[in-house]
PDB file of C-alpha atoms in Angstrom:
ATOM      1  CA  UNK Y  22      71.152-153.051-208.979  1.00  0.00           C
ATOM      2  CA  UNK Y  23      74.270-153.055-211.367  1.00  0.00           C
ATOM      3  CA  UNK Y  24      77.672-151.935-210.604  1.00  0.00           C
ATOM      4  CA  UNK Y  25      78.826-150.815-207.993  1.00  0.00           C
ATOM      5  CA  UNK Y  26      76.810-148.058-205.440  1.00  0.00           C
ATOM      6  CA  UNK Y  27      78.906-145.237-204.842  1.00  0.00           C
ATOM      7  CA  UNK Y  28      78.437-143.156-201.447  1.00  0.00           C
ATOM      8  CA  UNK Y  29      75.744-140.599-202.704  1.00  0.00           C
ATOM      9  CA  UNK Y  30      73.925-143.275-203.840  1.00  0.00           C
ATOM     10  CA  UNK Y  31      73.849-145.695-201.105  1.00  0.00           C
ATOM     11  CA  UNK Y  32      72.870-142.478-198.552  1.00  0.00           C
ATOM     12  CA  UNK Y  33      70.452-141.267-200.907  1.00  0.00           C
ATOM     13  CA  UNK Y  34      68.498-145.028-200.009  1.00  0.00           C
ATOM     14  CA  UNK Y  35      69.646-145.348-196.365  1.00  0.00           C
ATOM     15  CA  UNK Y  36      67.422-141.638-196.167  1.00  0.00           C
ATOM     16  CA  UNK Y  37      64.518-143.929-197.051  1.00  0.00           C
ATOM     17  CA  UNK Y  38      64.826-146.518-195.134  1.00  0.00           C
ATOM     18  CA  UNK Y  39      62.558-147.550-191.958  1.00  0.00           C
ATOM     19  CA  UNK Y  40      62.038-150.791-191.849  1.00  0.00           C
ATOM     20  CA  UNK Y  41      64.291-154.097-192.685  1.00  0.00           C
ATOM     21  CA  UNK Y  42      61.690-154.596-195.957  1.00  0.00           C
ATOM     22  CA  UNK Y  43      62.217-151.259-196.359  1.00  0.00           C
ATOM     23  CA  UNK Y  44      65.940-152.225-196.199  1.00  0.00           C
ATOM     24  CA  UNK Y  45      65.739-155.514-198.312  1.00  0.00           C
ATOM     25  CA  UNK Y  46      63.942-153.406-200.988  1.00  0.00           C
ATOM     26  CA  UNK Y  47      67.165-150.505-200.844  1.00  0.00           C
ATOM     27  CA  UNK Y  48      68.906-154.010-202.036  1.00  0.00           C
ATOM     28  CA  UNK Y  49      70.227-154.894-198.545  1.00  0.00           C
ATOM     29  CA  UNK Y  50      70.230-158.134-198.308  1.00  0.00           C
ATOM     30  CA  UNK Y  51      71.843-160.510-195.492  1.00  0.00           C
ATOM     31  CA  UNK Y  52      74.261-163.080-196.107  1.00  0.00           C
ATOM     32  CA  UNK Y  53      73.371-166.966-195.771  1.00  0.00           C
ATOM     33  CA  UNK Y  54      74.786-167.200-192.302  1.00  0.00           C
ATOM     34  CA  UNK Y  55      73.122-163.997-191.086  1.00  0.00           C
ATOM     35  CA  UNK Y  56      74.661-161.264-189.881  1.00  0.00           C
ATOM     36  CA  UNK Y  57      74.659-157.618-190.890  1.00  0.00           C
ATOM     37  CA  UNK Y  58      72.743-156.196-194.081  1.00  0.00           C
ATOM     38  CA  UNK Y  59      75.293-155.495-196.782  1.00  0.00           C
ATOM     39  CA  UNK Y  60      75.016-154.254-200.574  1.00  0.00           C
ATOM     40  CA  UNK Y  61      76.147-156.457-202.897  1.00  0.00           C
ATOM     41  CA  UNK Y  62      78.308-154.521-204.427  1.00  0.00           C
ATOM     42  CA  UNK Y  63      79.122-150.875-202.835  1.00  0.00           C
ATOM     43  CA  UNK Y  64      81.927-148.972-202.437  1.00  0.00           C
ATOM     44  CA  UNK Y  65      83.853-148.453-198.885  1.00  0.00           C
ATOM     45  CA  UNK Y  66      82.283-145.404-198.352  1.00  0.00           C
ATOM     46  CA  UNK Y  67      78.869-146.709-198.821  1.00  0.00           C
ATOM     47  CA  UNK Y  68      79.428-149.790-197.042  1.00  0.00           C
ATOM     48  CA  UNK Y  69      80.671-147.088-194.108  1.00  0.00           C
ATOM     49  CA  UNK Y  70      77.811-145.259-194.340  1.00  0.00           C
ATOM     50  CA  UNK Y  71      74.978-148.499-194.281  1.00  0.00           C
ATOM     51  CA  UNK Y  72      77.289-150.176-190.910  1.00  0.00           C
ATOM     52  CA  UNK Y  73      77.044-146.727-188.993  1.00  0.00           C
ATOM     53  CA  UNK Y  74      73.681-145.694-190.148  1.00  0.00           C
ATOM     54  CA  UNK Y  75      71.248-148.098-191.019  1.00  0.00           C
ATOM     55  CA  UNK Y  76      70.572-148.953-186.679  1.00  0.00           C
ATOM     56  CA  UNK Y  77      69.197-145.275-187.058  1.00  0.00           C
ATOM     57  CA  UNK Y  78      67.416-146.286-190.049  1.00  0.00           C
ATOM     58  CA  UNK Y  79      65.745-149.737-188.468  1.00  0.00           C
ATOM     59  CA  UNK Y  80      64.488-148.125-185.710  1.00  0.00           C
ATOM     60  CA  UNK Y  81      61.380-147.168-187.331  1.00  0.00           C
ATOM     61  CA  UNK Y  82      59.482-144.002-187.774  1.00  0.00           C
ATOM     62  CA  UNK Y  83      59.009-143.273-184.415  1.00  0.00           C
ATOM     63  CA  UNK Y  84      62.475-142.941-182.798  1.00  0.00           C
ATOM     64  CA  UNK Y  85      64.547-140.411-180.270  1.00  0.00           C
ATOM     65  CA  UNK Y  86      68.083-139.608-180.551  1.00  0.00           C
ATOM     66  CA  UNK Y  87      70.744-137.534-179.568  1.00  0.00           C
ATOM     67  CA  UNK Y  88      74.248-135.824-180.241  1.00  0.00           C
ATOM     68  CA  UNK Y  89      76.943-134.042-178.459  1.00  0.00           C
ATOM     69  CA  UNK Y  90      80.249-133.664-179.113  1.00  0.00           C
ATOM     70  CA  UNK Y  91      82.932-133.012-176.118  1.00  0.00           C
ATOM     71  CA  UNK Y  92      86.398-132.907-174.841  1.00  0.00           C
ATOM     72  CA  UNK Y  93      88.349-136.265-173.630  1.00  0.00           C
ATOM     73  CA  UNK Y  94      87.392-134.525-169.998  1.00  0.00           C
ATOM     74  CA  UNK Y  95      83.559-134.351-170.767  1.00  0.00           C
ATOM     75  CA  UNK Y  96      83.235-130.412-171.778  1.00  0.00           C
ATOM     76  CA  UNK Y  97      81.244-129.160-174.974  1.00  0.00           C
ATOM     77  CA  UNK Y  98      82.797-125.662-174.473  1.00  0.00           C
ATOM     78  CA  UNK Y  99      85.278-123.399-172.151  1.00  0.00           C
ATOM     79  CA  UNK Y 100      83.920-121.798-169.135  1.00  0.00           C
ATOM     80  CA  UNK Y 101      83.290-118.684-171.188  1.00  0.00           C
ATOM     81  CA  UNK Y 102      81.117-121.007-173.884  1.00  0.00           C
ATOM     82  CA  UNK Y 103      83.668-120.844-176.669  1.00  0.00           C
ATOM     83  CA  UNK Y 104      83.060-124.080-178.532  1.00  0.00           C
ATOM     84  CA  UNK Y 105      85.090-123.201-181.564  1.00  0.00           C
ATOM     85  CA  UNK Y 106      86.708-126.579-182.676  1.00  0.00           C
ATOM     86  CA  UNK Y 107      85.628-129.135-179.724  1.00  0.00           C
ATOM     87  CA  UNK Y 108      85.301-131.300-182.927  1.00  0.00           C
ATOM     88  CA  UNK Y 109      86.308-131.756-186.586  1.00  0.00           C
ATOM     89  CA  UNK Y 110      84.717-131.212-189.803  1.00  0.00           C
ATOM     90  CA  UNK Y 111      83.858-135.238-190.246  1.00  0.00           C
ATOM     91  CA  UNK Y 112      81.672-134.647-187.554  1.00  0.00           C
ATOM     92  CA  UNK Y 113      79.867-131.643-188.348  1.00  0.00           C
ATOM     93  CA  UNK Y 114      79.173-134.189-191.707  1.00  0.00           C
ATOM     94  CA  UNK Y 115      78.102-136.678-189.210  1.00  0.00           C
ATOM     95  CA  UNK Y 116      75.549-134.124-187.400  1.00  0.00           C
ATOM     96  CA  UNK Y 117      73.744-133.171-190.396  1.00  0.00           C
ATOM     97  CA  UNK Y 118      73.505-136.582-191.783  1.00  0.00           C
ATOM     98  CA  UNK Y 119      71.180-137.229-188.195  1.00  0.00           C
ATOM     99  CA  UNK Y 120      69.730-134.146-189.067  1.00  0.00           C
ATOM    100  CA  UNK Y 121      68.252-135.676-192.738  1.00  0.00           C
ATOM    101  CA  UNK Y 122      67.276-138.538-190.994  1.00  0.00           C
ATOM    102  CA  UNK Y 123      65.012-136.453-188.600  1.00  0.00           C
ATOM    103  CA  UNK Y 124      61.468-135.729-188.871  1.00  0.00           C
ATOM    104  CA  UNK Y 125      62.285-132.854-186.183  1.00  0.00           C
ATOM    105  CA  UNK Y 126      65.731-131.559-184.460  1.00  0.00           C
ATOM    106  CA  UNK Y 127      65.016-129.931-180.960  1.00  0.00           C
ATOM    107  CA  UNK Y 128      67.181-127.198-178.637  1.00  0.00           C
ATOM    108  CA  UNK Y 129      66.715-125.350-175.626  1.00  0.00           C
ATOM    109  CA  UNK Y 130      66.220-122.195-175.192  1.00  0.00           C
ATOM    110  CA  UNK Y 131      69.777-121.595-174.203  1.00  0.00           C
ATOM    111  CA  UNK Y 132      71.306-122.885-177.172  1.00  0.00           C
ATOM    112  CA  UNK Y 133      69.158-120.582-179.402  1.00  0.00           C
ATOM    113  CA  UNK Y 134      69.885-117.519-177.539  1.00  0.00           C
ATOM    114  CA  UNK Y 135      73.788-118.130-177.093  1.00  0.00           C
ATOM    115  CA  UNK Y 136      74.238-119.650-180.857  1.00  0.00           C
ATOM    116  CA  UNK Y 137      72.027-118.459-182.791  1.00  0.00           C
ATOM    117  CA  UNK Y 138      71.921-121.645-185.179  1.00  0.00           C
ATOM    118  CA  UNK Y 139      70.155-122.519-188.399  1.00  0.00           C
ATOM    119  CA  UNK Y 140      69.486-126.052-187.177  1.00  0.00           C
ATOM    120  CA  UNK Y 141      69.697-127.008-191.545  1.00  0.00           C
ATOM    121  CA  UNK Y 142      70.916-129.789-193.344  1.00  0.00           C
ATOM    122  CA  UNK Y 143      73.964-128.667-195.404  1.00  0.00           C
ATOM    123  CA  UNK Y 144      77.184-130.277-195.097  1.00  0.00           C
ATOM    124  CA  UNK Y 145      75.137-133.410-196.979  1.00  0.00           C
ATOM    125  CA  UNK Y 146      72.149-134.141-199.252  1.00  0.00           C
ATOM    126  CA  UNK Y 147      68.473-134.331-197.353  1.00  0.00           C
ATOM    127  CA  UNK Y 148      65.476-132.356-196.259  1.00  0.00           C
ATOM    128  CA  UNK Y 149      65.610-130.091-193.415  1.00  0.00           C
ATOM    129  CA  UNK Y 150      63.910-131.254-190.288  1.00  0.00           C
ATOM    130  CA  UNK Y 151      61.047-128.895-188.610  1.00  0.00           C
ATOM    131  CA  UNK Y 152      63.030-126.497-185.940  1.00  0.00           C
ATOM    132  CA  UNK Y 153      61.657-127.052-182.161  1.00  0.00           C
ATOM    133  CA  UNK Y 154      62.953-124.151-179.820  1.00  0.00           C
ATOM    134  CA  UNK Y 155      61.911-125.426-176.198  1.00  0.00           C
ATOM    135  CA  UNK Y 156      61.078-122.003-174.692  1.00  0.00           C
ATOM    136  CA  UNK Y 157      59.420-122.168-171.380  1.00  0.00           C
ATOM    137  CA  UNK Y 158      59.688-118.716-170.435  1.00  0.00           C
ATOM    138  CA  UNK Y 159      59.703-117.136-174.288  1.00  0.00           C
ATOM    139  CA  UNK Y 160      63.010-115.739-174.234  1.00  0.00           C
ATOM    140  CA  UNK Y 161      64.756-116.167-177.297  1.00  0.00           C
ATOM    141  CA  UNK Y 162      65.113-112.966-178.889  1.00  0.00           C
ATOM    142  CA  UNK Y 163      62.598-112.762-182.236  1.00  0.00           C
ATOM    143  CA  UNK Y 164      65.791-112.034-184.312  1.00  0.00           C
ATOM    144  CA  UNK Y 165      67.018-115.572-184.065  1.00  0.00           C
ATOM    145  CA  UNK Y 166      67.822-117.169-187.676  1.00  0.00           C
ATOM    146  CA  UNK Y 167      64.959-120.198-186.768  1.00  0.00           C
ATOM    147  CA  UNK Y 168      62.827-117.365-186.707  1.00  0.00           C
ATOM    148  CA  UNK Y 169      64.019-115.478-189.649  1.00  0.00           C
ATOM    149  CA  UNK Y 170      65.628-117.361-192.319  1.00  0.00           C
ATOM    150  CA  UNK Y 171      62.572-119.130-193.303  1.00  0.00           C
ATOM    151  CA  UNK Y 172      64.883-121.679-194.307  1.00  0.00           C
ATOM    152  CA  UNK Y 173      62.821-124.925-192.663  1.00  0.00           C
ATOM    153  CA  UNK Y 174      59.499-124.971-190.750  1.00  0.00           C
ATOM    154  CA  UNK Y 175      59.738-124.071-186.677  1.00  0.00           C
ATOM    155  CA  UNK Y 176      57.866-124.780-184.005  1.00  0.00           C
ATOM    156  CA  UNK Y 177      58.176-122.764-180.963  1.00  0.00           C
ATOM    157  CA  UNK Y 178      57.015-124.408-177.684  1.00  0.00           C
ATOM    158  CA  UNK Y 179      56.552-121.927-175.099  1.00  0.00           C
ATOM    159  CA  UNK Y 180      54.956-121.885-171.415  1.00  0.00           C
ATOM    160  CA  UNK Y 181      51.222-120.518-170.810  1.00  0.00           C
ATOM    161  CA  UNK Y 182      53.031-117.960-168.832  1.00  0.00           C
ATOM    162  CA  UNK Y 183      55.472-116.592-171.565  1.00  0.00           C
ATOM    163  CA  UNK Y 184      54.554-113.421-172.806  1.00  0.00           C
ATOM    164  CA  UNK Y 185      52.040-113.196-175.898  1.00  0.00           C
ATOM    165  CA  UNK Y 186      53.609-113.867-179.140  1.00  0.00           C
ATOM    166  CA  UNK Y 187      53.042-114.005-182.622  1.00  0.00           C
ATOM    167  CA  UNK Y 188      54.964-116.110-185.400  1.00  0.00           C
ATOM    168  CA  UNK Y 189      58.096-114.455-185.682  1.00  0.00           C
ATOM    169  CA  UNK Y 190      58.126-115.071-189.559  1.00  0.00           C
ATOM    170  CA  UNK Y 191      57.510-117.320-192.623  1.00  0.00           C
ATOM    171  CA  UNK Y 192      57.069-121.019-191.261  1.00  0.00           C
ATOM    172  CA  UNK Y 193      57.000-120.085-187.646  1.00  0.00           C
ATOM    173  CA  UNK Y 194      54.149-121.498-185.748  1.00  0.00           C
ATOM    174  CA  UNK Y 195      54.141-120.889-181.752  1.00  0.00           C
ATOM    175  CA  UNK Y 196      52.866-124.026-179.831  1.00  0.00           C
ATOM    176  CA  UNK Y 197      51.701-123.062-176.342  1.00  0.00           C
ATOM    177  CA  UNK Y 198      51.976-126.052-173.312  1.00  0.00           C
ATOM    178  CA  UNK Y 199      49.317-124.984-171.035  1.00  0.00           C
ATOM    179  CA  UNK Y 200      50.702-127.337-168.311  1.00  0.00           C
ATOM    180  CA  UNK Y 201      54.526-127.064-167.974  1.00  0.00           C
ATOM    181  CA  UNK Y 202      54.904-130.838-167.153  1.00  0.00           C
ATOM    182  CA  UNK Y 203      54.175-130.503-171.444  1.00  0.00           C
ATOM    183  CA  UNK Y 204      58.074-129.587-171.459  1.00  0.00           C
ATOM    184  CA  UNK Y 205      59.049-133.009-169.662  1.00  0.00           C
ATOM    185  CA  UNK Y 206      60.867-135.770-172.411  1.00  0.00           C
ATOM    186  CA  UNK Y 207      57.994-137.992-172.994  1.00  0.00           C
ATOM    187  CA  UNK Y 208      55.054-135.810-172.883  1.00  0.00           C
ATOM    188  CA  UNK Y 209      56.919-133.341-175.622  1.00  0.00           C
ATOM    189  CA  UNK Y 210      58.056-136.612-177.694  1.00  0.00           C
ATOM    190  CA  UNK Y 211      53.846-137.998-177.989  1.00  0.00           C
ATOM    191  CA  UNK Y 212      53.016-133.913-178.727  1.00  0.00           C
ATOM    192  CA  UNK Y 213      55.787-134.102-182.042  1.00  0.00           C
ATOM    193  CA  UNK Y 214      54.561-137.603-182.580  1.00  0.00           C
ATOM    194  CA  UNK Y 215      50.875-135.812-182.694  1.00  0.00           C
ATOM    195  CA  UNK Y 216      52.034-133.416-185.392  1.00  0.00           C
ATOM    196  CA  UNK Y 217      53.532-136.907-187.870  1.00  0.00           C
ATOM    197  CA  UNK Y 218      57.533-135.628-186.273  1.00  0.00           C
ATOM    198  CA  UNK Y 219      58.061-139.835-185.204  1.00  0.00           C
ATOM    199  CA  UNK Y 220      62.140-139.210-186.002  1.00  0.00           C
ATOM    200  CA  UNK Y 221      63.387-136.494-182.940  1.00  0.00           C
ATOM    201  CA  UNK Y 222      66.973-135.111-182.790  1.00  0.00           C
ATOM    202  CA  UNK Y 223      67.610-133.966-179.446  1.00  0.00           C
ATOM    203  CA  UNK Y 224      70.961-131.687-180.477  1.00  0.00           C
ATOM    204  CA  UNK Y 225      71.208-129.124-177.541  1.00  0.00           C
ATOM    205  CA  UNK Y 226      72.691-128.324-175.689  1.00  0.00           C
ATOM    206  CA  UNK Y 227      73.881-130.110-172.621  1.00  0.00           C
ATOM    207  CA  UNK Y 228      71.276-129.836-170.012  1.00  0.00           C
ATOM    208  CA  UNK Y 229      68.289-130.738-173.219  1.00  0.00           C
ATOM    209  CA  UNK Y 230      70.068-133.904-173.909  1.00  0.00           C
ATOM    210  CA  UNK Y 231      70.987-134.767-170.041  1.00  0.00           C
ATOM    211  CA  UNK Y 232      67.485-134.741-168.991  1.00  0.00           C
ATOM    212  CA  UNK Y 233      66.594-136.807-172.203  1.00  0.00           C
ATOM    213  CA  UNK Y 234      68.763-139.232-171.400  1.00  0.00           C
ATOM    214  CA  UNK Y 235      67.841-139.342-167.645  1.00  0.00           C
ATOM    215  CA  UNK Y 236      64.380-139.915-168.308  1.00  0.00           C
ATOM    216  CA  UNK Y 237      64.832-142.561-170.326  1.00  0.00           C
ATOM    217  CA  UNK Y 238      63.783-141.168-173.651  1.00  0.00           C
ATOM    218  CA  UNK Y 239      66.657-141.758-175.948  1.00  0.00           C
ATOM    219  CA  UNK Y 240      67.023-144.856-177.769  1.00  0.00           C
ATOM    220  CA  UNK Y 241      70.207-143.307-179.767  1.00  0.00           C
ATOM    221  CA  UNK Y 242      72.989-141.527-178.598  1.00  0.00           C
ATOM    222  CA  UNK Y 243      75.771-140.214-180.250  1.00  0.00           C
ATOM    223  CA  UNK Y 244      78.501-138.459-178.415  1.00  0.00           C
ATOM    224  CA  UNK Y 245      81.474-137.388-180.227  1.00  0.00           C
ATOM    225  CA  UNK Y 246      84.866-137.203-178.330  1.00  0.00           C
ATOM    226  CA  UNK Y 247      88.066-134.964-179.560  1.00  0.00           C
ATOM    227  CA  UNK Y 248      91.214-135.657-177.923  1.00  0.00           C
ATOM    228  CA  UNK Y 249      90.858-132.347-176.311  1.00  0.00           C
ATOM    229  CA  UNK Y 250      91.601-131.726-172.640  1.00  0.00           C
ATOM    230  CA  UNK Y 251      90.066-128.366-171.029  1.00  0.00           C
ATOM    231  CA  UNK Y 252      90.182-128.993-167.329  1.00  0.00           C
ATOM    232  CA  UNK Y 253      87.188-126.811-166.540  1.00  0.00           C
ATOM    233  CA  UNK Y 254      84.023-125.795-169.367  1.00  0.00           C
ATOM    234  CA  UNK Y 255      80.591-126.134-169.777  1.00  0.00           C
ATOM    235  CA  UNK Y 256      79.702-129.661-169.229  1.00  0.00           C
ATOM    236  CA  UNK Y 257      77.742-132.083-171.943  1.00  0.00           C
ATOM    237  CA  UNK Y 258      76.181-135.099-169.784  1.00  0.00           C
ATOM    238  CA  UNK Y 259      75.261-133.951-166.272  1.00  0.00           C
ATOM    239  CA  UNK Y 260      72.198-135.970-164.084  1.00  0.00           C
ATOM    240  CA  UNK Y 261      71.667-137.296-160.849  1.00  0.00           C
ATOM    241  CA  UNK Y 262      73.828-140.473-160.826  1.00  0.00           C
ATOM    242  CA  UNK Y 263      73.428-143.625-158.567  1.00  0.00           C
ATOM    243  CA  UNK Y 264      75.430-144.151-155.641  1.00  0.00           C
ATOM    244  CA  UNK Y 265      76.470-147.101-156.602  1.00  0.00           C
ATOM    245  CA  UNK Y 266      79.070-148.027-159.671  1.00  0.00           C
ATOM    246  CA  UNK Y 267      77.165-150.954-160.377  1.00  0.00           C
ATOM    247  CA  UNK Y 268      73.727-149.285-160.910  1.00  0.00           C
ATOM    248  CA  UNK Y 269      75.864-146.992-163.825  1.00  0.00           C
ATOM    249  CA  UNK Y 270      74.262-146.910-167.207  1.00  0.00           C
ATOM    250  CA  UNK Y 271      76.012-149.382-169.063  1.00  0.00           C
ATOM    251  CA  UNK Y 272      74.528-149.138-173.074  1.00  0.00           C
ATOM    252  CA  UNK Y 273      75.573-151.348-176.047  1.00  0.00           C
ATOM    253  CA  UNK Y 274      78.452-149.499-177.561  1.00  0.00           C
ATOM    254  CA  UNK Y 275      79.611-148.869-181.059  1.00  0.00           C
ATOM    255  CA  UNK Y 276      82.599-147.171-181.936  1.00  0.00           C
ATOM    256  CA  UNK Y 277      83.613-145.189-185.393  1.00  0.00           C
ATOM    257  CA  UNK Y 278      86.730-143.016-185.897  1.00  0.00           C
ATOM    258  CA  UNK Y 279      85.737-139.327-187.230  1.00  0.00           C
ATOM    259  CA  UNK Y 280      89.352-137.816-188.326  1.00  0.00           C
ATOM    260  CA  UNK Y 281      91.087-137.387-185.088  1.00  0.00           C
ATOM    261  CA  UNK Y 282      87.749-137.835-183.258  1.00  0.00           C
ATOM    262  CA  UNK Y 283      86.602-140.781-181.669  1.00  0.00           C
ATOM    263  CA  UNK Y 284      81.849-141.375-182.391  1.00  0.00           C
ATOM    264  CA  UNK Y 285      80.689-143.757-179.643  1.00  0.00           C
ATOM    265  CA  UNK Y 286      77.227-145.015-180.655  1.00  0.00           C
ATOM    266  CA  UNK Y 287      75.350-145.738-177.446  1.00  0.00           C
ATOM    267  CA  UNK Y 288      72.213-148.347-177.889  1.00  0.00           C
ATOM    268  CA  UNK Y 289      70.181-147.086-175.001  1.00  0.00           C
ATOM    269  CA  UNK Y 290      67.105-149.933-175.967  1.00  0.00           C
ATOM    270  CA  UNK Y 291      63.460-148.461-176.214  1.00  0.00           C
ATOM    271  CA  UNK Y 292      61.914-146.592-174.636  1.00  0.00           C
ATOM    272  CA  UNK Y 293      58.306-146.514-173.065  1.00  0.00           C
ATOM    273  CA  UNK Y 294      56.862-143.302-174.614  1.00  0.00           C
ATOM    274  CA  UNK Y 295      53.301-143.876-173.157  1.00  0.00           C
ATOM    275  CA  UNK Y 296      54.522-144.157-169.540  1.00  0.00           C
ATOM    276  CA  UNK Y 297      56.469-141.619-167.397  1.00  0.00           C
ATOM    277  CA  UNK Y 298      59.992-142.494-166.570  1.00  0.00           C
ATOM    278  CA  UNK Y 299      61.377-141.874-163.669  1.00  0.00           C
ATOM    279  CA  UNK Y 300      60.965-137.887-162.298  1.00  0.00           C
ATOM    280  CA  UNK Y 301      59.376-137.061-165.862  1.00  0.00           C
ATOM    281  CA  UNK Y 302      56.855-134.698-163.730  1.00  0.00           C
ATOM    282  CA  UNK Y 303      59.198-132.783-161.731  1.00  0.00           C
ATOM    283  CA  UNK Y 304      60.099-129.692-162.015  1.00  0.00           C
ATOM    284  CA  UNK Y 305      59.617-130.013-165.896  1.00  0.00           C
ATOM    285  CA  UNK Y 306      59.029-126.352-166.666  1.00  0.00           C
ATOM    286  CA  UNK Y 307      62.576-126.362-166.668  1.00  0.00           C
ATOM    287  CA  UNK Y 308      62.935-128.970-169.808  1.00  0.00           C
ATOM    288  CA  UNK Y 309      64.832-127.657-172.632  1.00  0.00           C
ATOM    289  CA  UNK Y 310      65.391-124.241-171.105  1.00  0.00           C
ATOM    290  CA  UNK Y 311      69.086-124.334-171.449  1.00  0.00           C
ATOM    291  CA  UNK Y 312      71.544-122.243-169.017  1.00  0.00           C
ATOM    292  CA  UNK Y 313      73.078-119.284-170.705  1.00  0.00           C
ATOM    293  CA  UNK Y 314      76.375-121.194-171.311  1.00  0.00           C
ATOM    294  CA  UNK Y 315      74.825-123.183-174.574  1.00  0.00           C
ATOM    295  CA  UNK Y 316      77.451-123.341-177.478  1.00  0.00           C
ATOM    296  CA  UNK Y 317      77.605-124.269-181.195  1.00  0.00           C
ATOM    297  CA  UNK Y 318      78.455-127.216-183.194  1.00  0.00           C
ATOM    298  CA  UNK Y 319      82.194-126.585-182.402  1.00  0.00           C
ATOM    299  CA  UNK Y 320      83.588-125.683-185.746  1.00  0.00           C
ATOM    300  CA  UNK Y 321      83.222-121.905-185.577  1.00  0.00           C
ATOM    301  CA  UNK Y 322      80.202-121.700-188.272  1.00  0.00           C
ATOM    302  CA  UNK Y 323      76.516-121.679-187.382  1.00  0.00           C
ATOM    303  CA  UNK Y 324      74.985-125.191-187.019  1.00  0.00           C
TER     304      UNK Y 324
END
């Protein structure tokens, strides 16, 4: 490799990497001490991309992650679910980035009725992931752009007790769970893994990504933090804590700034997909079938 690699290039081979040979032959190498993998010669915007990026990238090609962005005060929108501007436009960036390094991106049903989002890679260069609307009860209205645009492949997973449907339009394919303990984190992750979708965004909303992380299925997460106070809203992270302070989650942290935003990278370890974790079974007809206060992306354009 000659010269030196400019952003688009370096995230053009970071999209291809999922492995450390797989990262050696991008021309990462590490340095004669150790430490992290570095280009030999890359710019500061590719060197920023590989450092936040490439633990993403390692993780191999089976891998579940997830985003939110929020308020200093731990809201993703007001009380009325206006989510206009939580966060800037170097996060939106940020977002569909994860998105191009997903095999799928998933939302509850809540998100897709109250958003209406396209769930596409645009704001940078990759392939758009398949669309998974988790829709116990079969809901969301068949005018929905993940159902229209025909923009990327969806898959809509509803309940056995959701009324009949029929693809809603080109690239639409309804998966039925016949048992709704199908909807709980680790049984839906082995069903994507089934269909070759290893790489899972979990981007919405709140309550998707809560039980996600509760049941231990994230190894990623990415929560985004404006310096925004709203006092009251539609919470982002929301489970049954411990009692104790001690017993809190306590993840490996990274930090990045975004703008005026603040990305905390939270290293969550691996998870055990072919075991339930904790209440995986419980009440799990309820997985993914956001509350009707879902929002958007936060910038005021569909995500």
């Amino acid at each position: 490799m000659s010269g030196v690699l400019d952003e688009a290039a370096a995230w053009e081979l970071l999209r291809g990497i999922r492995s450390e040979a797989g990262a050696e032959a991008a021309g990462l190498r590490r340095g004669t001490a150790g430490g992290p993998l570095r280009w030999r010669a890359a710019s500061p915007g590719a060197e920023a991309l590989a450092d936040r990026y490439l633990p993403l990238c390692l993780a191999g090609a089976q891998v579940t992650f997830a985003q939110l962005g929020q308020t200093l005060d731990g809201f993703i929108a007001t009380r009325t679910g206006h989510a206009d501007l939580v966060t800037g436009e170097e996060d939106r960036a940020h977002l569909h980035r994860l998105r191009a390094l997903s095999d799928a991106v998933v939302v509850g049903a809540g998100t897709a009725v109250a958003d209406d989002p396209r769930l596409t890679v645009r704001a940078c260069a990759g392939t758009n992931p398949v669309r998974v609307v988790l829709d116990p009860r079969g809901r969301v209205p068949a005018g929905r752009q993940v159902f229209t645009d025909g923009a990327a492949p969806t898959l809509w997973v509803v309940g056995e007790d959701a009324a009949p449907h029929t693809p809603r339009g080109d690239g639409v394919e309804v998966l039925t769970l016949r048992d709704s303990a199908g909807f709980a984190p680790h049984r839906l992750v082995r069903t994507l893994a089934e269909r070759g979708l290893g790489r899972v965004l979990v981007e919405g909303g709140g309550v998707t990504v809560s039980r996600f992380l509760h049941e231990r299925a994230l190894r990623l997460l990415y929560v985004t933090v404006a310096p925004l106070l709203l006092g009251d809203g539609v919470p982002g992270l929301r489970f049954a804590g411990p009692e104790l302070m001690r017993d809190a989650v306590r993840p490996r942290v990274r930090r990045a700034a975004l703008g005026a935003d603040t990305l905390f990278e939270l290293d969550l370890g691996t998870p055990s997909p072919g075991e339930p974790a904790g209440d995986e079974h419980d009440d799990a007809g309820q997985a993914g079938d956001e509350g009707q206060n879902a929002v958007d992306d936060g910038h005021g354009q569909s995500l």
